PDB file of C-alpha atoms in Angstrom:
ATOM      1  CA  UNK A   1     -58.006-158.292  74.521  1.00 71.00           C
ATOM      2  CA  UNK A   2     -56.364-155.144  73.177  1.00 91.00           C
ATOM      3  CA  UNK A   3     -58.755-152.161  72.887  1.00 97.00           C
ATOM      4  CA  UNK A   4     -59.104-148.420  73.544  1.00 98.00           C
ATOM      5  CA  UNK A   5     -61.732-146.875  75.759  1.00 98.00           C
ATOM      6  CA  UNK A   6     -63.276-143.364  75.147  1.00 98.00           C
ATOM      7  CA  UNK A   7     -65.158-142.031  78.187  1.00 98.00           C
ATOM      8  CA  UNK A   8     -67.477-139.103  77.315  1.00 98.00           C
ATOM      9  CA  UNK A   9     -71.174-138.474  77.783  1.00 98.00           C
ATOM     10  CA  UNK A  10     -71.644-136.406  74.588  1.00 97.00           C
ATOM     11  CA  UNK A  11     -68.770-136.518  72.173  1.00 97.00           C
ATOM     12  CA  UNK A  12     -67.692-139.381  69.909  1.00 97.00           C
ATOM     13  CA  UNK A  13     -64.143-140.454  69.160  1.00 97.00           C
ATOM     14  CA  UNK A  14     -62.630-139.296  65.878  1.00 93.00           C
ATOM     15  CA  UNK A  15     -62.046-142.835  64.711  1.00 93.00           C
ATOM     16  CA  UNK A  16     -64.270-145.908  65.121  1.00 94.00           C
ATOM     17  CA  UNK A  17     -61.683-148.155  66.831  1.00 94.00           C
ATOM     18  CA  UNK A  18     -62.712-147.155  70.345  1.00 98.00           C
ATOM     19  CA  UNK A  19     -65.184-148.681  72.755  1.00 98.00           C
ATOM     20  CA  UNK A  20     -67.357-145.755  74.030  1.00 98.00           C
ATOM     21  CA  UNK A  21     -68.586-145.355  77.604  1.00 98.00           C
ATOM     22  CA  UNK A  22     -71.118-142.606  78.320  1.00 98.00           C
ATOM     23  CA  UNK A  23     -70.940-142.891  82.135  1.00 98.00           C
ATOM     24  CA  UNK A  24     -68.598-144.133  84.815  1.00 98.00           C
ATOM     25  CA  UNK A  25     -70.858-147.142  85.252  1.00 98.00           C
ATOM     26  CA  UNK A  26     -70.547-148.036  81.589  1.00 98.00           C
ATOM     27  CA  UNK A  27     -66.759-147.617  81.811  1.00 98.00           C
ATOM     28  CA  UNK A  28     -66.671-150.019  84.702  1.00 98.00           C
ATOM     29  CA  UNK A  29     -68.844-152.582  82.874  1.00 98.00           C
ATOM     30  CA  UNK A  30     -66.545-152.471  79.807  1.00 98.00           C
ATOM     31  CA  UNK A  31     -63.422-152.962  81.926  1.00 98.00           C
ATOM     32  CA  UNK A  32     -65.077-155.807  83.908  1.00 97.00           C
ATOM     33  CA  UNK A  33     -65.862-157.507  80.609  1.00 96.00           C
ATOM     34  CA  UNK A  34     -62.697-156.842  78.641  1.00 96.00           C
ATOM     35  CA  UNK A  35     -60.025-155.873  81.174  1.00 96.00           C
ATOM     36  CA  UNK A  36     -58.106-152.600  81.311  1.00 97.00           C
ATOM     37  CA  UNK A  37     -57.644-151.137  77.814  1.00 98.00           C
ATOM     38  CA  UNK A  38     -54.303-150.221  76.250  1.00 97.00           C
ATOM     39  CA  UNK A  39     -55.528-146.572  76.071  1.00 98.00           C
ATOM     40  CA  UNK A  40     -58.165-144.466  77.787  1.00 98.00           C
ATOM     41  CA  UNK A  41     -59.395-141.080  76.637  1.00 98.00           C
ATOM     42  CA  UNK A  42     -61.098-139.178  79.403  1.00 98.00           C
ATOM     43  CA  UNK A  43     -63.732-136.439  79.611  1.00 98.00           C
ATOM     44  CA  UNK A  44     -64.331-135.248  83.145  1.00 98.00           C
ATOM     45  CA  UNK A  45     -68.000-134.345  83.362  1.00 98.00           C
ATOM     46  CA  UNK A  46     -70.258-137.233  82.417  1.00 98.00           C
ATOM     47  CA  UNK A  47     -73.645-135.724  83.154  1.00 94.00           C
ATOM     48  CA  UNK A  48     -75.431-134.878  86.446  1.00 94.00           C
ATOM     49  CA  UNK A  49     -73.117-135.809  89.361  1.00 96.00           C
ATOM     50  CA  UNK A  50     -71.132-138.439  87.344  1.00 98.00           C
ATOM     51  CA  UNK A  51     -67.437-137.895  86.566  1.00 98.00           C
ATOM     52  CA  UNK A  52     -64.536-139.978  85.315  1.00 98.00           C
ATOM     53  CA  UNK A  53     -62.983-139.570  88.735  1.00 98.00           C
ATOM     54  CA  UNK A  54     -65.539-142.055  89.994  1.00 98.00           C
ATOM     55  CA  UNK A  55     -64.310-144.571  87.423  1.00 98.00           C
ATOM     56  CA  UNK A  56     -60.635-143.841  88.197  1.00 98.00           C
ATOM     57  CA  UNK A  57     -61.116-144.390  91.939  1.00 98.00           C
ATOM     58  CA  UNK A  58     -62.895-147.692  91.129  1.00 98.00           C
ATOM     59  CA  UNK A  59     -59.982-148.644  88.854  1.00 98.00           C
ATOM     60  CA  UNK A  60     -57.423-147.835  91.506  1.00 98.00           C
ATOM     61  CA  UNK A  61     -59.253-150.044  94.015  1.00 98.00           C
ATOM     62  CA  UNK A  62     -59.412-152.958  91.518  1.00 97.00           C
ATOM     63  CA  UNK A  63     -55.605-152.620  90.905  1.00 97.00           C
ATOM     64  CA  UNK A  64     -54.898-152.391  94.637  1.00 97.00           C
ATOM     65  CA  UNK A  65     -57.072-155.553  95.239  1.00 97.00           C
ATOM     66  CA  UNK A  66     -55.043-157.237  92.413  1.00 96.00           C
ATOM     67  CA  UNK A  67     -58.177-157.876  90.436  1.00 96.00           C
ATOM     68  CA  UNK A  68     -56.846-155.913  87.434  1.00 96.00           C
ATOM     69  CA  UNK A  69     -53.473-154.653  86.257  1.00 95.00           C
ATOM     70  CA  UNK A  70     -52.315-152.031  83.781  1.00 96.00           C
ATOM     71  CA  UNK A  71     -51.310-153.540  80.402  1.00 96.00           C
ATOM     72  CA  UNK A  72     -47.773-152.990  79.156  1.00 94.00           C
ATOM     73  CA  UNK A  73     -47.506-149.692  77.320  1.00 95.00           C
ATOM     74  CA  UNK A  74     -50.744-148.307  78.824  1.00 97.00           C
ATOM     75  CA  UNK A  75     -51.402-144.664  77.970  1.00 97.00           C
ATOM     76  CA  UNK A  76     -54.182-142.136  78.586  1.00 98.00           C
ATOM     77  CA  UNK A  77     -55.280-138.733  77.397  1.00 98.00           C
ATOM     78  CA  UNK A  78     -57.651-136.092  78.748  1.00 98.00           C
ATOM     79  CA  UNK A  79     -59.940-134.131  76.389  1.00 97.00           C
ATOM     80  CA  UNK A  80     -62.158-132.538  79.053  1.00 97.00           C
ATOM     81  CA  UNK A  81     -63.056-128.820  78.650  1.00 95.00           C
ATOM     82  CA  UNK A  82     -63.242-128.552  82.475  1.00 97.00           C
ATOM     83  CA  UNK A  83     -59.753-127.318  83.489  1.00 98.00           C
ATOM     84  CA  UNK A  84     -59.983-128.355  87.063  1.00 98.00           C
ATOM     85  CA  UNK A  85     -61.480-131.775  86.235  1.00 98.00           C
ATOM     86  CA  UNK A  86     -58.870-132.248  83.557  1.00 98.00           C
ATOM     87  CA  UNK A  87     -56.063-131.477  86.043  1.00 98.00           C
ATOM     88  CA  UNK A  88     -57.537-133.882  88.560  1.00 98.00           C
ATOM     89  CA  UNK A  89     -57.692-136.670  86.037  1.00 98.00           C
ATOM     90  CA  UNK A  90     -54.170-136.092  84.790  1.00 98.00           C
ATOM     91  CA  UNK A  91     -52.691-135.874  88.232  1.00 98.00           C
ATOM     92  CA  UNK A  92     -54.389-139.025  89.473  1.00 98.00           C
ATOM     93  CA  UNK A  93     -53.655-141.048  86.339  1.00 98.00           C
ATOM     94  CA  UNK A  94     -50.030-139.923  86.322  1.00 98.00           C
ATOM     95  CA  UNK A  95     -49.633-141.253  89.848  1.00 97.00           C
ATOM     96  CA  UNK A  96     -51.458-144.475  88.966  1.00 97.00           C
ATOM     97  CA  UNK A  97     -49.227-145.101  85.958  1.00 97.00           C
ATOM     98  CA  UNK A  98     -46.047-144.228  87.880  1.00 96.00           C
ATOM     99  CA  UNK A  99     -46.873-146.587  90.767  1.00 95.00           C
ATOM    100  CA  UNK A 100     -48.411-149.547  88.823  1.00 92.00           C
ATOM    101  CA  UNK A 101     -46.531-149.660  85.542  1.00 86.00           C
TER     102      UNK A 101
END
């Protein structure tokens, strides 16, 4: 299934063609049900101690275990206002895409 995933605890995507996850747990549930999306938009801070990095580490493990794979043409963006968190997401996802695309 082709879809886009927007991970953010507060904001909504600009258009309605995104599945929205408000936590790393919701993001995991969506990916388990529908597979890895064609595009992911990341916020870093997801409330309390939750972050998108938790989801990204889970995703990496699923790919390493060959349970999931990146779709052709996969892309991501980071819209976090947390500069350190945004850098961590971008760096980790850049490596993931480079190694597994």
